[in-house]
mmCIF file of C-alpha atoms in Angstrom:
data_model
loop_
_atom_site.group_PDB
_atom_site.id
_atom_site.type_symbol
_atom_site.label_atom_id
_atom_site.label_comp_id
_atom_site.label_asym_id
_atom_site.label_seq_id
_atom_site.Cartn_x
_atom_site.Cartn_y
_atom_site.Cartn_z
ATOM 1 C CA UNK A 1 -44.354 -44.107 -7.379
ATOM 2 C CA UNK A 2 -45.246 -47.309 -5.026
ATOM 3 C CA UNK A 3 -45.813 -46.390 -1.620
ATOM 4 C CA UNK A 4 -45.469 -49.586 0.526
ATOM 5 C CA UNK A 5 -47.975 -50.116 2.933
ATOM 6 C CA UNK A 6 -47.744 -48.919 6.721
ATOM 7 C CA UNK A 7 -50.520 -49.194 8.975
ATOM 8 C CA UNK A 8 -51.175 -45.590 10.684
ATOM 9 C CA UNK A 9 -50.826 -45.807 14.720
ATOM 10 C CA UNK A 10 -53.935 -45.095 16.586
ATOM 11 C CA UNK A 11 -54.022 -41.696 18.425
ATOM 12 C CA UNK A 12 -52.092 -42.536 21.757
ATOM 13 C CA UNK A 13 -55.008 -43.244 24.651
ATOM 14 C CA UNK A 14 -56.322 -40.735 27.398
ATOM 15 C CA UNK A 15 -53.558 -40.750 30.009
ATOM 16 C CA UNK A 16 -54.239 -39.792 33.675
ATOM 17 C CA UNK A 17 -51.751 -37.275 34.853
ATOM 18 C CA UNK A 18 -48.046 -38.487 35.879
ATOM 19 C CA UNK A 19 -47.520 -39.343 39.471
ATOM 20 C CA UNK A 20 -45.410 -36.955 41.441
ATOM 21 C CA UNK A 21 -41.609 -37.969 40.137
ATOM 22 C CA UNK A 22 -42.753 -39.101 36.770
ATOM 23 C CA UNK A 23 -42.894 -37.072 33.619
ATOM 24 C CA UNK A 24 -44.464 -38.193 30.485
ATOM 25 C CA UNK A 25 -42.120 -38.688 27.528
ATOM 26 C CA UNK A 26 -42.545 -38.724 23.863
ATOM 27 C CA UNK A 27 -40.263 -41.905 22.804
ATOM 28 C CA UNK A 28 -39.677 -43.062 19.059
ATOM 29 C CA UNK A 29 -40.304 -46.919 18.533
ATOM 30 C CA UNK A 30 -37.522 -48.048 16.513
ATOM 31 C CA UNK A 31 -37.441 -51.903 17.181
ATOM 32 C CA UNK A 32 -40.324 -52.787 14.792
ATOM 33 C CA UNK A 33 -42.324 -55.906 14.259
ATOM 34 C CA UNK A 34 -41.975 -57.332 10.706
ATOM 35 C CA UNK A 35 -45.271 -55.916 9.591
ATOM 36 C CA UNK A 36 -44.010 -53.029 7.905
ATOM 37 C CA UNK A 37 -42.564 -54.554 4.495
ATOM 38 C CA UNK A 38 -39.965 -52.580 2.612
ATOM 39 C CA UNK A 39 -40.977 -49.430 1.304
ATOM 40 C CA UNK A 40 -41.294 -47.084 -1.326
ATOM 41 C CA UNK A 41 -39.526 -46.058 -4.178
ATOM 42 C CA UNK A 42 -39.561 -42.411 -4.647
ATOM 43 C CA UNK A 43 -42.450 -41.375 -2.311
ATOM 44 C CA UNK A 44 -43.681 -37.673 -1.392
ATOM 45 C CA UNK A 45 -40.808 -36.226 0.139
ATOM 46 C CA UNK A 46 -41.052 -35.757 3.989
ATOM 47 C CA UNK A 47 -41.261 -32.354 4.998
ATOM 48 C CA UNK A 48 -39.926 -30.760 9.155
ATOM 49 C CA UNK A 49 -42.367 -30.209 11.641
ATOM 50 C CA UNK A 50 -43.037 -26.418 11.540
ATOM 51 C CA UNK A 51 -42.749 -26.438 7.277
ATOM 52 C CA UNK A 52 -46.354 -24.711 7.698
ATOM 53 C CA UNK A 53 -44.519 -21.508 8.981
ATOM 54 C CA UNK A 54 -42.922 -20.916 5.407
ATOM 55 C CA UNK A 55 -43.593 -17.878 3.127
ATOM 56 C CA UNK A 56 -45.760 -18.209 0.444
ATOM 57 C CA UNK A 57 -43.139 -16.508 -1.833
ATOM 58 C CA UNK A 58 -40.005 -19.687 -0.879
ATOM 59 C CA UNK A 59 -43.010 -21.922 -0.847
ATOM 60 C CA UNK A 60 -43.647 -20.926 -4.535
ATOM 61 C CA UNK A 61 -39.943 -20.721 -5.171
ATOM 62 C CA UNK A 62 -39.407 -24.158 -4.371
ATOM 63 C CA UNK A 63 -42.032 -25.253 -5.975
ATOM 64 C CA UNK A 64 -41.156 -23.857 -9.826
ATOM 65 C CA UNK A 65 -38.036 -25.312 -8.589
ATOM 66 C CA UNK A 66 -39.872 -27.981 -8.517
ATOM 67 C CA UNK A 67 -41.327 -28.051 -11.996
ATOM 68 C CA UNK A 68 -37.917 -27.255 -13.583
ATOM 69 C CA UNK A 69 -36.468 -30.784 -12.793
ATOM 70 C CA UNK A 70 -39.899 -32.264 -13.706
ATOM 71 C CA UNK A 71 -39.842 -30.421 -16.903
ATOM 72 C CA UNK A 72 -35.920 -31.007 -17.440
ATOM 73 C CA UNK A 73 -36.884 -35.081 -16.509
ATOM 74 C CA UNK A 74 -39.827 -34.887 -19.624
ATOM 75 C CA UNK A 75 -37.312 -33.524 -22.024
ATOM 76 C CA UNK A 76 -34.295 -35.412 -21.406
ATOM 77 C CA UNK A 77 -36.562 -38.881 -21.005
ATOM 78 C CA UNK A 78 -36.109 -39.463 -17.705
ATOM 79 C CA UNK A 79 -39.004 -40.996 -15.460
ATOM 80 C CA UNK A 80 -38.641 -38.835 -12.694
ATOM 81 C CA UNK A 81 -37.334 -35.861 -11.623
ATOM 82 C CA UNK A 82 -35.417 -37.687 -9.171
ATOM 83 C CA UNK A 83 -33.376 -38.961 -11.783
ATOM 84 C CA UNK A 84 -31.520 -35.828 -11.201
ATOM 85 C CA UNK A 85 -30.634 -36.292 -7.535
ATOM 86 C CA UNK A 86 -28.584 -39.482 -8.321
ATOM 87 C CA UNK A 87 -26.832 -37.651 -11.784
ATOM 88 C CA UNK A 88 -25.584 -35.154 -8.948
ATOM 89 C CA UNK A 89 -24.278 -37.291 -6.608
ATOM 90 C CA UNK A 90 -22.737 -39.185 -9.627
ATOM 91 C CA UNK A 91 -21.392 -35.548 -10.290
ATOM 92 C CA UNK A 92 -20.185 -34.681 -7.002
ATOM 93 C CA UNK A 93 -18.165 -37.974 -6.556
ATOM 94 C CA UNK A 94 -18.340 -40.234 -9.157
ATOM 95 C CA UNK A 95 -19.577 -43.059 -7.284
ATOM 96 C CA UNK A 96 -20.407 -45.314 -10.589
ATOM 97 C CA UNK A 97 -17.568 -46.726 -13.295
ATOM 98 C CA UNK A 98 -18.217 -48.382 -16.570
ATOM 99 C CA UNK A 99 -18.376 -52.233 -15.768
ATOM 100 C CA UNK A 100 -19.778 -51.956 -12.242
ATOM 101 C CA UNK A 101 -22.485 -53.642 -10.985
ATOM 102 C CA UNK A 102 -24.975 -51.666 -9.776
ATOM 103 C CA UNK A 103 -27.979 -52.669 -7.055
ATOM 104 C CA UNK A 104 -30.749 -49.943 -6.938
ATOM 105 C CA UNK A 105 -33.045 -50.556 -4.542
ATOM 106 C CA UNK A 106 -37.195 -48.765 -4.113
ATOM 107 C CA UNK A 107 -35.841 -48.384 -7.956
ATOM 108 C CA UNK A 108 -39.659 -47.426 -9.543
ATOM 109 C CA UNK A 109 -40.443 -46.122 -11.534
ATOM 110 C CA UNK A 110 -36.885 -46.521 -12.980
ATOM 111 C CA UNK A 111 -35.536 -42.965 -13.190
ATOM 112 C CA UNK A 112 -31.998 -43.789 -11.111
ATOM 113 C CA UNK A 113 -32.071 -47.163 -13.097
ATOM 114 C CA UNK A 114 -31.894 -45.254 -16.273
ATOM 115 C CA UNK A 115 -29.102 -43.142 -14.818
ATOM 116 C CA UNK A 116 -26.707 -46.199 -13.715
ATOM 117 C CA UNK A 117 -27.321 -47.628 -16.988
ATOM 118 C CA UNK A 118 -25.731 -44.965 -18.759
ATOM 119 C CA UNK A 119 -22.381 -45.020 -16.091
ATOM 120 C CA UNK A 120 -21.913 -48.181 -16.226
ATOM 121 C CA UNK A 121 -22.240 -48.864 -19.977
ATOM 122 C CA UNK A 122 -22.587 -51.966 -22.442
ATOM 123 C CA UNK A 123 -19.817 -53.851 -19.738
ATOM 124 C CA UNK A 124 -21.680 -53.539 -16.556
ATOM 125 C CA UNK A 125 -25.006 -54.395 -15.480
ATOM 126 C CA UNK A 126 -27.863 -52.915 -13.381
ATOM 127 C CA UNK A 127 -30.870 -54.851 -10.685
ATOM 128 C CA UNK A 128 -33.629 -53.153 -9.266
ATOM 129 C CA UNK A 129 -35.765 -54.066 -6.649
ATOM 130 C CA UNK A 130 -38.976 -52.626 -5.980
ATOM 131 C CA UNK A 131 -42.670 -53.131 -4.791
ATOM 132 C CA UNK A 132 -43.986 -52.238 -7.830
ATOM 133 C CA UNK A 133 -42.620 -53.485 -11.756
ATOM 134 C CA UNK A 134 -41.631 -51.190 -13.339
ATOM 135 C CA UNK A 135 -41.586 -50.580 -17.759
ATOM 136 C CA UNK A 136 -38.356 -52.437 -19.263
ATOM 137 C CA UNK A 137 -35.613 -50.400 -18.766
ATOM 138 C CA UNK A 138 -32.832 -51.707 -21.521
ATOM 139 C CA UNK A 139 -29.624 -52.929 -19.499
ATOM 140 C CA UNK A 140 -31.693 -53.117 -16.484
ATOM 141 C CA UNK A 141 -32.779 -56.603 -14.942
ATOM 142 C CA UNK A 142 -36.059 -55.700 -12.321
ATOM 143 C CA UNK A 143 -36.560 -57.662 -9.437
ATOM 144 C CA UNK A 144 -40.279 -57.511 -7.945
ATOM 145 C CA UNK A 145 -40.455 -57.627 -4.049
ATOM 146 C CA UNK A 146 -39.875 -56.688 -0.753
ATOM 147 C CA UNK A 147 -36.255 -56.208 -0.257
ATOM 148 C CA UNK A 148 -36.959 -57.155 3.335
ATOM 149 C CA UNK A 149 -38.111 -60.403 2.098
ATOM 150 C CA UNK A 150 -35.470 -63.418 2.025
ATOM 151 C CA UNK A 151 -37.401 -64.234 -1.184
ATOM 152 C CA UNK A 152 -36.455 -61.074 -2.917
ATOM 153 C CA UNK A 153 -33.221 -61.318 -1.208
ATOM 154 C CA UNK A 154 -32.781 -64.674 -2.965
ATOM 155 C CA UNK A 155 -33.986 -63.412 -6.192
ATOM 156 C CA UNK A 156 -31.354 -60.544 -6.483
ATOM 157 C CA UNK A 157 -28.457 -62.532 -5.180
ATOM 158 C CA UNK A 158 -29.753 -65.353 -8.610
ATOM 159 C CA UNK A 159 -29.593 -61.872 -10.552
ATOM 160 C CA UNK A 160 -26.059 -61.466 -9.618
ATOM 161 C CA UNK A 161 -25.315 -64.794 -11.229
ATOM 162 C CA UNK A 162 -21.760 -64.526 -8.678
ATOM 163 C CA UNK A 163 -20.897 -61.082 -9.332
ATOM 164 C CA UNK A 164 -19.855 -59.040 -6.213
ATOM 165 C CA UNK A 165 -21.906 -55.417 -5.944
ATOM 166 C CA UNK A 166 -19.500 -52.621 -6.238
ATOM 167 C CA UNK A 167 -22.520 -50.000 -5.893
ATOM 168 C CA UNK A 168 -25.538 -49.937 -4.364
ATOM 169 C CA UNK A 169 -27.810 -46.855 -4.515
ATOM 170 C CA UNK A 170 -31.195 -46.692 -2.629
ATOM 171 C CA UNK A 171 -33.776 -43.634 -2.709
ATOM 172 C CA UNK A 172 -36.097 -45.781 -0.613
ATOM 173 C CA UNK A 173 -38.994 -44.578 1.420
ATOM 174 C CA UNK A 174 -41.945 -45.538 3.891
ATOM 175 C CA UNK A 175 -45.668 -44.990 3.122
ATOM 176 C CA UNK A 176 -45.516 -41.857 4.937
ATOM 177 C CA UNK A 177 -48.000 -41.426 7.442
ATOM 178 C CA UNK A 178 -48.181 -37.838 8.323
ATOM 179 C CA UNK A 179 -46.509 -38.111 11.673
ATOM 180 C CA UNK A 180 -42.835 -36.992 11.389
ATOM 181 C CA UNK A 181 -41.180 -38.924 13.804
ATOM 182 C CA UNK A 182 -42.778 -42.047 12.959
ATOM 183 C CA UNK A 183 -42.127 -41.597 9.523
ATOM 184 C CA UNK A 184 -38.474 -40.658 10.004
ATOM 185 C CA UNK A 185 -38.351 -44.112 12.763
ATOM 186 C CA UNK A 186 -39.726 -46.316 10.001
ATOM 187 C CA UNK A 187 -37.099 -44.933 7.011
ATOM 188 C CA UNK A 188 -34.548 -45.131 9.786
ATOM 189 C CA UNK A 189 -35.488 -48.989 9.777
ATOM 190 C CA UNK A 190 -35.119 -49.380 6.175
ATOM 191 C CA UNK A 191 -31.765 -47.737 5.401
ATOM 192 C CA UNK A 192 -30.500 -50.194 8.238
ATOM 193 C CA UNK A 193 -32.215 -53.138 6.262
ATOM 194 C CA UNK A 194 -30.394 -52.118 2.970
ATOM 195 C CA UNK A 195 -26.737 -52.075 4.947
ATOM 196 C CA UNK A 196 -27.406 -55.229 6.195
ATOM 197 C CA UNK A 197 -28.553 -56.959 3.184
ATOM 198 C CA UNK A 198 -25.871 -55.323 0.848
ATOM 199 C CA UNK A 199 -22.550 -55.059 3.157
ATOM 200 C CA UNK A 200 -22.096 -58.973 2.265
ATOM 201 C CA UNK A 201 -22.709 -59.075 -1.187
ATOM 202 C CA UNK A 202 -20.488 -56.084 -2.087
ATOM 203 C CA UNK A 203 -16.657 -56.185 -2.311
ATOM 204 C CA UNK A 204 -13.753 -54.648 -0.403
ATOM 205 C CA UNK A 205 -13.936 -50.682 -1.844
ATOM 206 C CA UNK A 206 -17.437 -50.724 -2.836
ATOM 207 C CA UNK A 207 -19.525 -47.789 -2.232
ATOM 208 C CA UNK A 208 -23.815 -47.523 -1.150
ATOM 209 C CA UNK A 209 -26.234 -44.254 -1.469
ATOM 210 C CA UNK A 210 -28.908 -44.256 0.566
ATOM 211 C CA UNK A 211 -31.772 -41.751 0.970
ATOM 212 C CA UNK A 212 -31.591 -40.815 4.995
ATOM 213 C CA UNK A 213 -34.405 -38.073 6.971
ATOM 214 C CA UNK A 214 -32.946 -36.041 9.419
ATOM 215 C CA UNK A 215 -33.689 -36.810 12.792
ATOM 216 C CA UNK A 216 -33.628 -38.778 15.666
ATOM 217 C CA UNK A 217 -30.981 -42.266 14.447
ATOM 218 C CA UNK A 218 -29.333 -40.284 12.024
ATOM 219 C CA UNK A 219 -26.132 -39.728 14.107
ATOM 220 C CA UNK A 220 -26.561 -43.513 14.883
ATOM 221 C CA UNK A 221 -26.713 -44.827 11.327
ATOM 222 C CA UNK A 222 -24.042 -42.976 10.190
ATOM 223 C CA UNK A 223 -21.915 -44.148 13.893
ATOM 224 C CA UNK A 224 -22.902 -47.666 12.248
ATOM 225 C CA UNK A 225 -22.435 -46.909 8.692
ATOM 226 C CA UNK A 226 -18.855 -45.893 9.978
ATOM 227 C CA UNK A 227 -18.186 -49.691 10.887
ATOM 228 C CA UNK A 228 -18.636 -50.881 7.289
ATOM 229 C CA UNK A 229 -17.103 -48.117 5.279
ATOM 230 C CA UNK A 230 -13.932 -46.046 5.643
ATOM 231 C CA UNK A 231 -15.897 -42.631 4.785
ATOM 232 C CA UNK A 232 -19.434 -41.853 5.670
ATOM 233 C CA UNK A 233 -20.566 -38.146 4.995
ATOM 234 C CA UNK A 234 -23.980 -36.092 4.139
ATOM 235 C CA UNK A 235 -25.488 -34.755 0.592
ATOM 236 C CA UNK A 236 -27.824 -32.988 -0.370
ATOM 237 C CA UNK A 237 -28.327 -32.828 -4.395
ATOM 238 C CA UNK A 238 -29.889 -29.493 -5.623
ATOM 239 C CA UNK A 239 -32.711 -31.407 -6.973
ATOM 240 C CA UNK A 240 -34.076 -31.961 -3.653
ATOM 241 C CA UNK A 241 -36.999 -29.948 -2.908
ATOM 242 C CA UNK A 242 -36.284 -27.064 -0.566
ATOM 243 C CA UNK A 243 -39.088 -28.115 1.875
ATOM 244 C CA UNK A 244 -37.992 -31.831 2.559
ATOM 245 C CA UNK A 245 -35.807 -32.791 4.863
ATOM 246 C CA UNK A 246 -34.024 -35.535 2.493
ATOM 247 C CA UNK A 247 -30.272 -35.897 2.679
ATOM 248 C CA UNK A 248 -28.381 -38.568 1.482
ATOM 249 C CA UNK A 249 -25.382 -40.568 3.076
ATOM 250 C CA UNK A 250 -22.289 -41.109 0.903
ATOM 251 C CA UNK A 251 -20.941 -44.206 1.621
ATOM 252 C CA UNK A 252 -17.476 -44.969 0.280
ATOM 253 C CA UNK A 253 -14.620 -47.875 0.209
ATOM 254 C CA UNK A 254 -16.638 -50.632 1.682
ATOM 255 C CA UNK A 255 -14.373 -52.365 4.348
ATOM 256 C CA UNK A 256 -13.163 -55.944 4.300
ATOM 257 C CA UNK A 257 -14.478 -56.381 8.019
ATOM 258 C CA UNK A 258 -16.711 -54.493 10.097
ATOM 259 C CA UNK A 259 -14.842 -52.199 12.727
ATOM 260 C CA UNK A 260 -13.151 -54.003 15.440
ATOM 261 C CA UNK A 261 -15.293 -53.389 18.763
ATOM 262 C CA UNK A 262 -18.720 -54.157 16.882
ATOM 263 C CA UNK A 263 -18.637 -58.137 16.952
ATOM 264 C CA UNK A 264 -21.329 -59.699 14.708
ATOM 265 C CA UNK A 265 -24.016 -56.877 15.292
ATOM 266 C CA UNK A 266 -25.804 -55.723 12.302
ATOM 267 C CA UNK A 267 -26.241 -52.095 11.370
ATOM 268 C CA UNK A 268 -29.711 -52.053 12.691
ATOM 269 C CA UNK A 269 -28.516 -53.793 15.984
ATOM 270 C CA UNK A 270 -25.955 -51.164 16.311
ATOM 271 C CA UNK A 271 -28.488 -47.950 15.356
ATOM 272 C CA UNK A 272 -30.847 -49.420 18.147
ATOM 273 C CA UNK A 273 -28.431 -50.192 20.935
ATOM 274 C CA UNK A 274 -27.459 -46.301 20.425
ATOM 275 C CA UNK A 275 -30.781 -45.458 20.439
ATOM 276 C CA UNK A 276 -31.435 -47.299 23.623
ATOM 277 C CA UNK A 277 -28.528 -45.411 25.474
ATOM 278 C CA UNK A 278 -30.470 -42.448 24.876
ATOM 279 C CA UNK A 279 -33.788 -43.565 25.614
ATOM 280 C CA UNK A 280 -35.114 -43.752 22.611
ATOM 281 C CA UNK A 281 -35.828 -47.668 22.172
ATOM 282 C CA UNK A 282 -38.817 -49.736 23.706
ATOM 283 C CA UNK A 283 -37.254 -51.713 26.199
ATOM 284 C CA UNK A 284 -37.315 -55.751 25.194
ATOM 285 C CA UNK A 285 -39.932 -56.005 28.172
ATOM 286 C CA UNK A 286 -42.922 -53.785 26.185
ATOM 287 C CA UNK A 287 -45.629 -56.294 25.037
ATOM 288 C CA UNK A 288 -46.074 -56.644 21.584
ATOM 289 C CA UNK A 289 -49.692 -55.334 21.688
ATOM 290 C CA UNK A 290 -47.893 -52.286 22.840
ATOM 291 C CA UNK A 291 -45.058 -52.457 19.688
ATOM 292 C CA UNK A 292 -47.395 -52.826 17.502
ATOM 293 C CA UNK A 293 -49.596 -49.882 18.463
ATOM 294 C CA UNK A 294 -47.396 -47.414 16.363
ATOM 295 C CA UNK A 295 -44.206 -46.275 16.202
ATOM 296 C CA UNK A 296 -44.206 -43.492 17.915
ATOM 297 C CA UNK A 297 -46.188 -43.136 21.504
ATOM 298 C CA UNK A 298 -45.880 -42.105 25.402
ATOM 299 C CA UNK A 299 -44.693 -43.810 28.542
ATOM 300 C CA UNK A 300 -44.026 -42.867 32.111
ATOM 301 C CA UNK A 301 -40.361 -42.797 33.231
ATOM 302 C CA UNK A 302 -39.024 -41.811 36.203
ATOM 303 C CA UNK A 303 -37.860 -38.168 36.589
ATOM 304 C CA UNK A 304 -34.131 -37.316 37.264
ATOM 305 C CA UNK A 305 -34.964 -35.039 39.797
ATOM 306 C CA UNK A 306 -37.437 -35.234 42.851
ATOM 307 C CA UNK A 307 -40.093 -32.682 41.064
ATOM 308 C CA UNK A 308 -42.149 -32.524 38.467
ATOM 309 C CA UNK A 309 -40.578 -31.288 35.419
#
């Protein structure tokens, strides 16, 4: 497991009280400064606010759960029991053919490598990109980096050797930090890095799987994700641990052209201009001391109405 380093924000400051007309608002930071470089493979799962209320009893349920796909991962030879999460997608819709070419990005320690290995067979061929190396993996070629990097970028498109993508799988992940909404900001961030990096190196029809945490961007992301392919839509594999709040966007028949409307704005462009009709985005005119304080922290906005809510 690599878990890619993210600095933890500083506890927000003392704040005097809001003037009359003002209320103090909670506000995700989801334009980030390039400091946060790509992310983990197969990290701790990220678990809901309010997780502490559950019983003991589904707490241990879910945890022999648990230890069932770990122990099915040891028998069967497969890294991780994560392994299992992409064999039921793969199950569900059948996302992989013999012959494809297969991207798999956060890919250590190599358990959905193995997997699209054995769909696509002696014909097709498998690159993974992560943080960490990981052990050979036959009919795999590993790419070490940050897939945020244009040096990794460059590395994977040289591993292609011309070949268009016609999958791309990702169960990428932040360093988590404990704070939920930052967390979910910064994974939000990532899954917007691997549409944009991907979308132009896959053909018409292609499909991408990406690890998503519900939240605030989600409906975004998949609103943007809808611009690139013809069918967007959640999933949540049985493997995944009752307590996290992992899902997983389906992403099928890769369009020739982005949706008419959307011009040349990225996927991450698209997330955050949704994001800032809500509210949600630090307006261009924040410092950048104040961006890079965290990702998640308080400002004063005017109230709607004349009293203090």
């Amino acid at each position: 497991m690599t878990l890619w380093p993210v600095a933890r924000a500083p506890m927000p400051a003392a704040m005097s009280a809001p003037a009359r007309g003002q209320r103090l608002v909670k506000v995700a930071y989801h334009s980030f400064p390039p400091c946060c470089p790509a992310r983990a493979s197969h990290a701790p799962p990220l678990h809901m606010p309010g997780g502490a209320g559950r019983t003991m009893s589904n707490r241990r349920g879910s945890t022999n759960r648990s230890d069932a796909w770990q122990r099915e991962a040891r028998n069967t030879g497969y890294r991780t029991r994560s392994a299992f999460k992409l064999k039921q997608i793969q199950e569900r819709f059948g996302l992989i053919r013999r012959g494809d070419t297969v991207l798999d990005v956060g890919c250590h320690p190599g358990g959905w490598s193995q997997v699209a290995v054995e769909e696509v067979g002696e014909d097709g061929a498998v690159i993974g990109v992560d943080l960490k190396g990981c052990a050979p993996v036959d009919g795999c070629t590993f790419v070490v980096g940050d897939i945020t990097d244009e040096g990794t970028q460059q590395r994977i498109r040289d591993a292609l050797e011309g070949d268009v993508l016609r999958v791309v799988v990702s169960d990428i992940s932040p360093g988590l930090t404990g704070q939920y909404e930052m967390d979910q900001a910064i994974s939000t961030e990532l899954v917007c890095s691997v549409f944009d990096f991907a979308y132009p190196l896959m053909g018409s029809g292609g499909v991408l799987v990406t690890k998503v945490f519900q939240g605030r961007g989600i409906e975004a992301l998949i609103s943007a994700a809808n611009t690139r392919f013809s069918t967007v839509q959640r999933f949540s594999p049985d493997a995944s641990r009752n307590s996290s709040s992992e899902t997983y966007l389906v992403c099928r028949n890769r369009k020739e052209k982005p949706s008419k409307g959307t011009g040349t704005m990225s996927v991450q462009e698209l997330v955050n201009r949704s994001l800032a009709d809500d509210g949600f985005v630090i307006p261009a005119g924040e410092s950048d001391e104040r961006r890079e304080a965290g990702r998640v922290g308080f400002r004063l906005v005017k109230s709607t109405s004349g009293d203090d809510e």
